[in-house]
């Protein structure tokens, strides 16, 4: 099966209203080109250098999403190319994106990354941290970032109940923010969760953006 067929089949099963981010990290530009020719415009990358190189090689109308851990020293490099950063996992990173976006004279859309999975990681806010972090004072101080939603991952486990619980926790956190500090912010509208193996559960729990790589492009060779 080629990229085109994989993509068409996937598209046929993703419900309307759910945005598909084609996660193309580690795949060559030829594979992205095939997806592009099949109509895909939104691509996700997780490394700054790779995103920039591919942005140069692909048509202008591609929307690039940054989905990996973003090091602060890479912010300046990627901002000119990205339309959405999924992975804002610290106040420091958020404030740096704000000031770099100001320098560029544009607004940058970001998602705040939540950590609910059972795996240990230092990236992402817990739900309670995030609720405490997003205050009217914080929002008032950010002129050049737009908090467009949240992003998260479920535990990497066969325990489907756990996976569903993780997705529900992400969606609940979105709803709490929407009912709280981000109420009235219309642009706060994205719940990005679900990957190749678990996106149907994510959609069931309320995802409106999914990030799918392997199902479209095949296994990655790291
Ligand atoms: C790699 C990656 C994906 C896509 O994973 P697949 O299992 O290949 O669909 C989604 N989200 C993030 C954050 C990733 O790093």
PDB file of C-alpha atoms and ligand atoms in Angstrom:
ATOM      1  CA  UNK A   1       0.000   0.000   0.000  1.00  0.00           C
ATOM      2  CA  UNK A   2       1.250   3.443  -0.848  1.00  0.00           C
ATOM      3  CA  UNK A   3       0.941   6.677   1.053  1.00  0.00           C
ATOM      4  CA  UNK A   4      -1.917   7.817  -1.139  1.00  0.00           C
ATOM      5  CA  UNK A   5      -4.051   4.731  -0.477  1.00  0.00           C
ATOM      6  CA  UNK A   6      -3.268   4.808   3.236  1.00  0.00           C
ATOM      7  CA  UNK A   7      -4.316   8.420   3.425  1.00  0.00           C
ATOM      8  CA  UNK A   8      -7.517   7.950   1.444  1.00  0.00           C
ATOM      9  CA  UNK A   9      -8.556   5.014   3.574  1.00  0.00           C
ATOM     10  CA  UNK A  10      -7.812   6.910   6.777  1.00  0.00           C
ATOM     11  CA  UNK A  11      -9.695   9.992   5.597  1.00  0.00           C
ATOM     12  CA  UNK A  12     -12.714   7.869   4.857  1.00  0.00           C
ATOM     13  CA  UNK A  13     -12.849   6.744   8.489  1.00  0.00           C
ATOM     14  CA  UNK A  14     -12.080  10.018  10.279  1.00  0.00           C
ATOM     15  CA  UNK A  15     -15.331  11.830  11.103  1.00  0.00           C
ATOM     16  CA  UNK A  16     -16.046  15.253   9.717  1.00  0.00           C
ATOM     17  CA  UNK A  17     -14.934  18.043  11.990  1.00  0.00           C
ATOM     18  CA  UNK A  18     -11.799  16.181  13.052  1.00  0.00           C
ATOM     19  CA  UNK A  19      -8.630  17.685  11.598  1.00  0.00           C
ATOM     20  CA  UNK A  20      -5.991  15.204  10.491  1.00  0.00           C
ATOM     21  CA  UNK A  21      -2.355  16.151  11.044  1.00  0.00           C
ATOM     22  CA  UNK A  22      -0.129  13.917   8.915  1.00  0.00           C
ATOM     23  CA  UNK A  23       2.894  13.215  11.113  1.00  0.00           C
ATOM     24  CA  UNK A  24       5.743  12.980   8.643  1.00  0.00           C
ATOM     25  CA  UNK A  25       8.751  13.022  10.972  1.00  0.00           C
ATOM     26  CA  UNK A  26      11.647  10.825   9.801  1.00  0.00           C
ATOM     27  CA  UNK A  27      10.027  10.285   6.398  1.00  0.00           C
ATOM     28  CA  UNK A  28      11.594  11.648   3.215  1.00  0.00           C
ATOM     29  CA  UNK A  29      10.167  14.585   1.293  1.00  0.00           C
ATOM     30  CA  UNK A  30       9.017  12.215  -1.483  1.00  0.00           C
ATOM     31  CA  UNK A  31       6.578  10.614   0.952  1.00  0.00           C
ATOM     32  CA  UNK A  32       5.237  14.007   2.018  1.00  0.00           C
ATOM     33  CA  UNK A  33       4.889  14.966  -1.617  1.00  0.00           C
ATOM     34  CA  UNK A  34       2.747  11.905  -2.217  1.00  0.00           C
ATOM     35  CA  UNK A  35       0.459  12.890   0.649  1.00  0.00           C
ATOM     36  CA  UNK A  36       0.374  16.459  -0.619  1.00  0.00           C
ATOM     37  CA  UNK A  37      -0.642  15.292  -4.073  1.00  0.00           C
ATOM     38  CA  UNK A  38      -3.467  13.345  -2.443  1.00  0.00           C
ATOM     39  CA  UNK A  39      -4.727  16.593  -0.933  1.00  0.00           C
ATOM     40  CA  UNK A  40      -3.053  16.651   2.493  1.00  0.00           C
ATOM     41  CA  UNK A  41      -1.964  20.121   3.595  1.00  0.00           C
ATOM     42  CA  UNK A  42      -1.353  19.811   7.335  1.00  0.00           C
ATOM     43  CA  UNK A  43       1.887  18.086   8.345  1.00  0.00           C
ATOM     44  CA  UNK A  44       3.404  17.486  11.778  1.00  0.00           C
ATOM     45  CA  UNK A  45       7.126  17.379  12.528  1.00  0.00           C
ATOM     46  CA  UNK A  46       8.951  16.878  15.810  1.00  0.00           C
ATOM     47  CA  UNK A  47      12.446  18.200  15.115  1.00  0.00           C
ATOM     48  CA  UNK A  48      13.288  21.787  14.277  1.00  0.00           C
ATOM     49  CA  UNK A  49      15.958  21.199  11.647  1.00  0.00           C
ATOM     50  CA  UNK A  50      13.864  18.639   9.854  1.00  0.00           C
ATOM     51  CA  UNK A  51      10.801  20.878   9.822  1.00  0.00           C
ATOM     52  CA  UNK A  52      12.763  23.785   8.373  1.00  0.00           C
ATOM     53  CA  UNK A  53      14.391  21.670   5.668  1.00  0.00           C
ATOM     54  CA  UNK A  54      11.072  20.180   4.637  1.00  0.00           C
ATOM     55  CA  UNK A  55       9.331  23.559   4.690  1.00  0.00           C
ATOM     56  CA  UNK A  56      11.901  24.742   2.180  1.00  0.00           C
ATOM     57  CA  UNK A  57      11.384  21.700  -0.035  1.00  0.00           C
ATOM     58  CA  UNK A  58       7.578  21.587   0.020  1.00  0.00           C
ATOM     59  CA  UNK A  59       4.975  23.935  -1.497  1.00  0.00           C
ATOM     60  CA  UNK A  60       4.132  27.185   0.257  1.00  0.00           C
ATOM     61  CA  UNK A  61       0.591  26.256   1.183  1.00  0.00           C
ATOM     62  CA  UNK A  62       1.587  23.459   3.562  1.00  0.00           C
ATOM     63  CA  UNK A  63       0.610  24.140   7.174  1.00  0.00           C
ATOM     64  CA  UNK A  64       3.408  22.983   9.441  1.00  0.00           C
ATOM     65  CA  UNK A  65       2.649  21.861  12.973  1.00  0.00           C
ATOM     66  CA  UNK A  66       5.422  21.359  15.490  1.00  0.00           C
ATOM     67  CA  UNK A  67       4.539  18.396  17.717  1.00  0.00           C
ATOM     68  CA  UNK A  68       7.741  17.414  19.552  1.00  0.00           C
ATOM     69  CA  UNK A  69       9.486  18.813  22.582  1.00  0.00           C
ATOM     70  CA  UNK A  70      10.620  22.284  21.580  1.00  0.00           C
ATOM     71  CA  UNK A  71      13.948  23.433  22.961  1.00  0.00           C
ATOM     72  CA  UNK A  72      14.028  27.125  23.714  1.00  0.00           C
ATOM     73  CA  UNK A  73      17.076  27.620  21.485  1.00  0.00           C
ATOM     74  CA  UNK A  74      15.075  26.351  18.477  1.00  0.00           C
ATOM     75  CA  UNK A  75      12.129  28.710  18.807  1.00  0.00           C
ATOM     76  CA  UNK A  76      13.573  31.443  16.628  1.00  0.00           C
ATOM     77  CA  UNK A  77      14.427  28.939  13.902  1.00  0.00           C
ATOM     78  CA  UNK A  78      10.998  27.367  13.552  1.00  0.00           C
ATOM     79  CA  UNK A  79       8.588  30.248  14.163  1.00  0.00           C
ATOM     80  CA  UNK A  80       8.703  31.644  10.619  1.00  0.00           C
ATOM     81  CA  UNK A  81       7.541  28.253   9.314  1.00  0.00           C
ATOM     82  CA  UNK A  82       4.940  27.000  11.781  1.00  0.00           C
ATOM     83  CA  UNK A  83       1.236  27.616  11.931  1.00  0.00           C
ATOM     84  CA  UNK A  84       0.686  25.726  15.195  1.00  0.00           C
ATOM     85  CA  UNK A  85       2.969  24.592  18.019  1.00  0.00           C
ATOM     86  CA  UNK A  86       1.305  21.632  19.785  1.00  0.00           C
ATOM     87  CA  UNK A  87       3.831  21.154  22.496  1.00  0.00           C
ATOM     88  CA  UNK A  88       4.094  24.157  24.803  1.00  0.00           C
ATOM     89  CA  UNK A  89       5.070  22.483  28.044  1.00  0.00           C
ATOM     90  CA  UNK A  90       6.425  25.281  30.230  1.00  0.00           C
ATOM     91  CA  UNK A  91       5.851  28.899  31.112  1.00  0.00           C
ATOM     92  CA  UNK A  92       9.350  29.702  29.943  1.00  0.00           C
ATOM     93  CA  UNK A  93       8.678  28.323  26.481  1.00  0.00           C
ATOM     94  CA  UNK A  94       5.331  30.103  26.242  1.00  0.00           C
ATOM     95  CA  UNK A  95       6.864  33.455  27.141  1.00  0.00           C
ATOM     96  CA  UNK A  96       9.756  32.947  24.762  1.00  0.00           C
ATOM     97  CA  UNK A  97       7.408  32.173  21.875  1.00  0.00           C
ATOM     98  CA  UNK A  98       5.490  35.329  22.759  1.00  0.00           C
ATOM     99  CA  UNK A  99       8.577  37.503  22.608  1.00  0.00           C
ATOM    100  CA  UNK A 100       9.942  35.890  19.436  1.00  0.00           C
ATOM    101  CA  UNK A 101       6.551  36.267  17.767  1.00  0.00           C
ATOM    102  CA  UNK A 102       6.565  39.938  18.758  1.00  0.00           C
ATOM    103  CA  UNK A 103       9.948  40.290  17.082  1.00  0.00           C
ATOM    104  CA  UNK A 104       8.472  38.798  13.902  1.00  0.00           C
ATOM    105  CA  UNK A 105       5.430  41.015  14.191  1.00  0.00           C
ATOM    106  CA  UNK A 106       2.942  38.153  14.085  1.00  0.00           C
ATOM    107  CA  UNK A 107       0.740  36.054  16.306  1.00  0.00           C
ATOM    108  CA  UNK A 108       1.633  32.417  16.855  1.00  0.00           C
ATOM    109  CA  UNK A 109      -0.987  29.811  17.680  1.00  0.00           C
ATOM    110  CA  UNK A 110      -0.056  27.282  20.334  1.00  0.00           C
ATOM    111  CA  UNK A 111      -1.505  24.348  22.230  1.00  0.00           C
ATOM    112  CA  UNK A 112      -0.635  23.694  25.855  1.00  0.00           C
ATOM    113  CA  UNK A 113       0.678  20.184  26.428  1.00  0.00           C
ATOM    114  CA  UNK A 114      -0.892  18.098  29.132  1.00  0.00           C
ATOM    115  CA  UNK A 115       0.622  15.099  30.826  1.00  0.00           C
ATOM    116  CA  UNK A 116      -1.879  12.470  31.947  1.00  0.00           C
ATOM    117  CA  UNK A 117      -0.209   9.226  30.787  1.00  0.00           C
ATOM    118  CA  UNK A 118       1.353   6.782  33.211  1.00  0.00           C
ATOM    119  CA  UNK A 119       4.790   7.005  31.612  1.00  0.00           C
ATOM    120  CA  UNK A 120       7.222   9.268  33.421  1.00  0.00           C
ATOM    121  CA  UNK A 121       8.155  12.381  31.492  1.00  0.00           C
ATOM    122  CA  UNK A 122       9.286  15.823  32.346  1.00  0.00           C
ATOM    123  CA  UNK A 123       7.228  17.358  29.555  1.00  0.00           C
ATOM    124  CA  UNK A 124       3.737  18.724  29.946  1.00  0.00           C
ATOM    125  CA  UNK A 125       1.518  20.175  32.653  1.00  0.00           C
ATOM    126  CA  UNK A 126      -0.667  18.019  34.849  1.00  0.00           C
ATOM    127  CA  UNK A 127      -4.354  18.966  34.633  1.00  0.00           C
ATOM    128  CA  UNK A 128      -4.278  20.796  37.967  1.00  0.00           C
ATOM    129  CA  UNK A 129      -1.047  22.593  37.099  1.00  0.00           C
ATOM    130  CA  UNK A 130      -2.560  23.766  33.866  1.00  0.00           C
ATOM    131  CA  UNK A 131      -5.761  25.003  35.475  1.00  0.00           C
ATOM    132  CA  UNK A 132      -3.668  26.936  37.995  1.00  0.00           C
ATOM    133  CA  UNK A 133      -1.324  28.259  35.329  1.00  0.00           C
ATOM    134  CA  UNK A 134      -3.860  29.691  32.889  1.00  0.00           C
ATOM    135  CA  UNK A 135      -5.123  32.789  34.648  1.00  0.00           C
ATOM    136  CA  UNK A 136      -6.515  36.078  33.321  1.00  0.00           C
ATOM    137  CA  UNK A 137      -3.229  37.695  34.391  1.00  0.00           C
ATOM    138  CA  UNK A 138      -1.207  35.248  32.316  1.00  0.00           C
ATOM    139  CA  UNK A 139      -3.410  35.804  29.267  1.00  0.00           C
ATOM    140  CA  UNK A 140      -3.280  39.574  29.635  1.00  0.00           C
ATOM    141  CA  UNK A 141       0.511  39.436  29.446  1.00  0.00           C
ATOM    142  CA  UNK A 142       0.647  37.485  26.190  1.00  0.00           C
ATOM    143  CA  UNK A 143       0.260  39.716  23.170  1.00  0.00           C
ATOM    144  CA  UNK A 144       1.673  37.527  20.429  1.00  0.00           C
ATOM    145  CA  UNK A 145       0.593  34.004  21.274  1.00  0.00           C
ATOM    146  CA  UNK A 146      -2.879  32.704  20.894  1.00  0.00           C
ATOM    147  CA  UNK A 147      -3.708  29.731  23.077  1.00  0.00           C
ATOM    148  CA  UNK A 148      -5.696  27.709  20.580  1.00  0.00           C
ATOM    149  CA  UNK A 149      -6.245  24.543  22.609  1.00  0.00           C
ATOM    150  CA  UNK A 150      -4.548  21.654  24.338  1.00  0.00           C
ATOM    151  CA  UNK A 151      -2.602  18.611  23.287  1.00  0.00           C
ATOM    152  CA  UNK A 152      -2.005  15.320  25.050  1.00  0.00           C
ATOM    153  CA  UNK A 153      -1.173  11.660  24.754  1.00  0.00           C
ATOM    154  CA  UNK A 154      -2.718   8.620  26.382  1.00  0.00           C
ATOM    155  CA  UNK A 155      -0.663   5.981  28.152  1.00  0.00           C
ATOM    156  CA  UNK A 156       1.120   3.584  25.850  1.00  0.00           C
ATOM    157  CA  UNK A 157      -0.645   0.450  27.077  1.00  0.00           C
ATOM    158  CA  UNK A 158      -2.979  -2.347  25.972  1.00  0.00           C
ATOM    159  CA  UNK A 159      -5.276  -1.406  28.830  1.00  0.00           C
ATOM    160  CA  UNK A 160      -8.028   0.260  26.813  1.00  0.00           C
ATOM    161  CA  UNK A 161      -9.839   1.437  29.894  1.00  0.00           C
ATOM    162  CA  UNK A 162      -6.744   3.360  30.927  1.00  0.00           C
ATOM    163  CA  UNK A 163      -6.362   4.844  27.440  1.00  0.00           C
ATOM    164  CA  UNK A 164      -9.972   6.012  27.436  1.00  0.00           C
ATOM    165  CA  UNK A 165      -9.588   7.457  30.914  1.00  0.00           C
ATOM    166  CA  UNK A 166      -6.504   9.418  29.811  1.00  0.00           C
ATOM    167  CA  UNK A 167      -8.318  10.859  26.816  1.00  0.00           C
ATOM    168  CA  UNK A 168     -11.281  11.811  28.961  1.00  0.00           C
ATOM    169  CA  UNK A 169      -8.944  13.550  31.408  1.00  0.00           C
ATOM    170  CA  UNK A 170      -7.490  15.620  28.580  1.00  0.00           C
ATOM    171  CA  UNK A 171     -10.915  16.536  27.271  1.00  0.00           C
ATOM    172  CA  UNK A 172     -12.119  17.386  30.814  1.00  0.00           C
ATOM    173  CA  UNK A 173      -9.181  19.725  31.286  1.00  0.00           C
ATOM    174  CA  UNK A 174     -10.052  21.464  28.037  1.00  0.00           C
ATOM    175  CA  UNK A 175     -13.654  21.850  29.214  1.00  0.00           C
ATOM    176  CA  UNK A 176     -12.539  23.238  32.579  1.00  0.00           C
ATOM    177  CA  UNK A 177     -10.359  25.861  30.883  1.00  0.00           C
ATOM    178  CA  UNK A 178     -13.147  26.710  28.473  1.00  0.00           C
ATOM    179  CA  UNK A 179     -15.492  27.196  31.414  1.00  0.00           C
ATOM    180  CA  UNK A 180     -12.830  29.206  33.241  1.00  0.00           C
ATOM    181  CA  UNK A 181      -9.994  31.488  32.224  1.00  0.00           C
ATOM    182  CA  UNK A 182     -10.367  30.770  28.492  1.00  0.00           C
ATOM    183  CA  UNK A 183     -14.122  31.193  28.412  1.00  0.00           C
ATOM    184  CA  UNK A 184     -15.008  33.791  25.801  1.00  0.00           C
ATOM    185  CA  UNK A 185     -11.784  33.099  23.872  1.00  0.00           C
ATOM    186  CA  UNK A 186     -13.244  31.726  20.648  1.00  0.00           C
ATOM    187  CA  UNK A 187      -9.871  30.694  19.294  1.00  0.00           C
ATOM    188  CA  UNK A 188      -9.463  28.265  22.205  1.00  0.00           C
ATOM    189  CA  UNK A 189     -11.097  25.404  20.347  1.00  0.00           C
ATOM    190  CA  UNK A 190      -8.625  22.581  19.655  1.00  0.00           C
ATOM    191  CA  UNK A 191      -8.296  19.266  21.464  1.00  0.00           C
ATOM    192  CA  UNK A 192      -5.328  17.493  19.834  1.00  0.00           C
ATOM    193  CA  UNK A 193      -5.115  13.855  20.905  1.00  0.00           C
ATOM    194  CA  UNK A 194      -4.920  10.427  19.290  1.00  0.00           C
ATOM    195  CA  UNK A 195      -2.239   8.782  17.139  1.00  0.00           C
ATOM    196  CA  UNK A 196      -2.183   5.811  14.749  1.00  0.00           C
ATOM    197  CA  UNK A 197      -3.062   3.143  17.266  1.00  0.00           C
ATOM    198  CA  UNK A 198      -5.533   5.004  19.463  1.00  0.00           C
ATOM    199  CA  UNK A 199      -7.159   7.831  17.519  1.00  0.00           C
ATOM    200  CA  UNK A 200     -10.659   6.286  17.408  1.00  0.00           C
ATOM    201  CA  UNK A 201     -10.752   6.290  21.219  1.00  0.00           C
ATOM    202  CA  UNK A 202      -9.510   9.864  21.222  1.00  0.00           C
ATOM    203  CA  UNK A 203     -12.230  10.992  18.833  1.00  0.00           C
ATOM    204  CA  UNK A 204     -14.783   9.161  20.936  1.00  0.00           C
ATOM    205  CA  UNK A 205     -13.578  11.144  23.950  1.00  0.00           C
ATOM    206  CA  UNK A 206     -13.818  14.462  22.118  1.00  0.00           C
ATOM    207  CA  UNK A 207     -10.668  15.041  20.058  1.00  0.00           C
ATOM    208  CA  UNK A 208     -11.112  17.397  17.115  1.00  0.00           C
ATOM    209  CA  UNK A 209      -7.513  17.101  15.923  1.00  0.00           C
ATOM    210  CA  UNK A 210      -5.581  13.836  15.567  1.00  0.00           C
ATOM    211  CA  UNK A 211      -1.898  13.309  14.787  1.00  0.00           C
ATOM    212  CA  UNK A 212      -1.307  10.238  12.661  1.00  0.00           C
ATOM    213  CA  UNK A 213       2.011   9.094  11.226  1.00  0.00           C
ATOM    214  CA  UNK A 214       2.547   5.348  10.907  1.00  0.00           C
ATOM    215  CA  UNK A 215      -0.878   4.592   9.428  1.00  0.00           C
ATOM    216  CA  UNK A 216      -0.141   7.010   6.581  1.00  0.00           C
ATOM    217  CA  UNK A 217       3.598   6.721   6.010  1.00  0.00           C
ATOM    218  CA  UNK A 218       4.492   3.305   7.447  1.00  0.00           C
ATOM    219  CA  UNK A 219       7.023   2.534  10.165  1.00  0.00           C
ATOM    220  CA  UNK A 220       9.694   5.113  10.824  1.00  0.00           C
ATOM    221  CA  UNK A 221      13.371   4.259  10.519  1.00  0.00           C
ATOM    222  CA  UNK A 222      15.116   6.159  13.264  1.00  0.00           C
TER     223      UNK A 222
HETATM  224  C1  LIG B   1       5.229  10.639  16.364  1.00  0.00           C
HETATM  225  C2  LIG B   1       4.080  11.307  17.012  1.00  0.00           C
HETATM  226  C3  LIG B   1       2.752  11.042  16.604  1.00  0.00           C
HETATM  227  C4  LIG B   1       2.381  10.039  15.528  1.00  0.00           C
HETATM  228  O1  LIG B   1       2.583   8.735  15.949  1.00  0.00           O
HETATM  229  P1  LIG B   1       2.105   7.478  15.070  1.00  0.00           P
HETATM  230  O2  LIG B   1       2.014   6.378  16.061  1.00  0.00           O
HETATM  231  O3  LIG B   1       3.149   7.239  14.044  1.00  0.00           O
HETATM  232  O4  LIG B   1       0.783   7.809  14.472  1.00  0.00           O
HETATM  233  C5  LIG B   1       1.738  11.762  17.218  1.00  0.00           C
HETATM  234  N1  LIG B   1       1.999  12.662  18.180  1.00  0.00           N
HETATM  235  C6  LIG B   1       3.250  12.923  18.615  1.00  0.00           C
HETATM  236  C7  LIG B   1       3.452  13.929  19.686  1.00  0.00           C
HETATM  237  C8  LIG B   1       4.319  12.247  18.044  1.00  0.00           C
HETATM  238  O5  LIG B   1       5.563  12.526  18.491  1.00  0.00           O
END
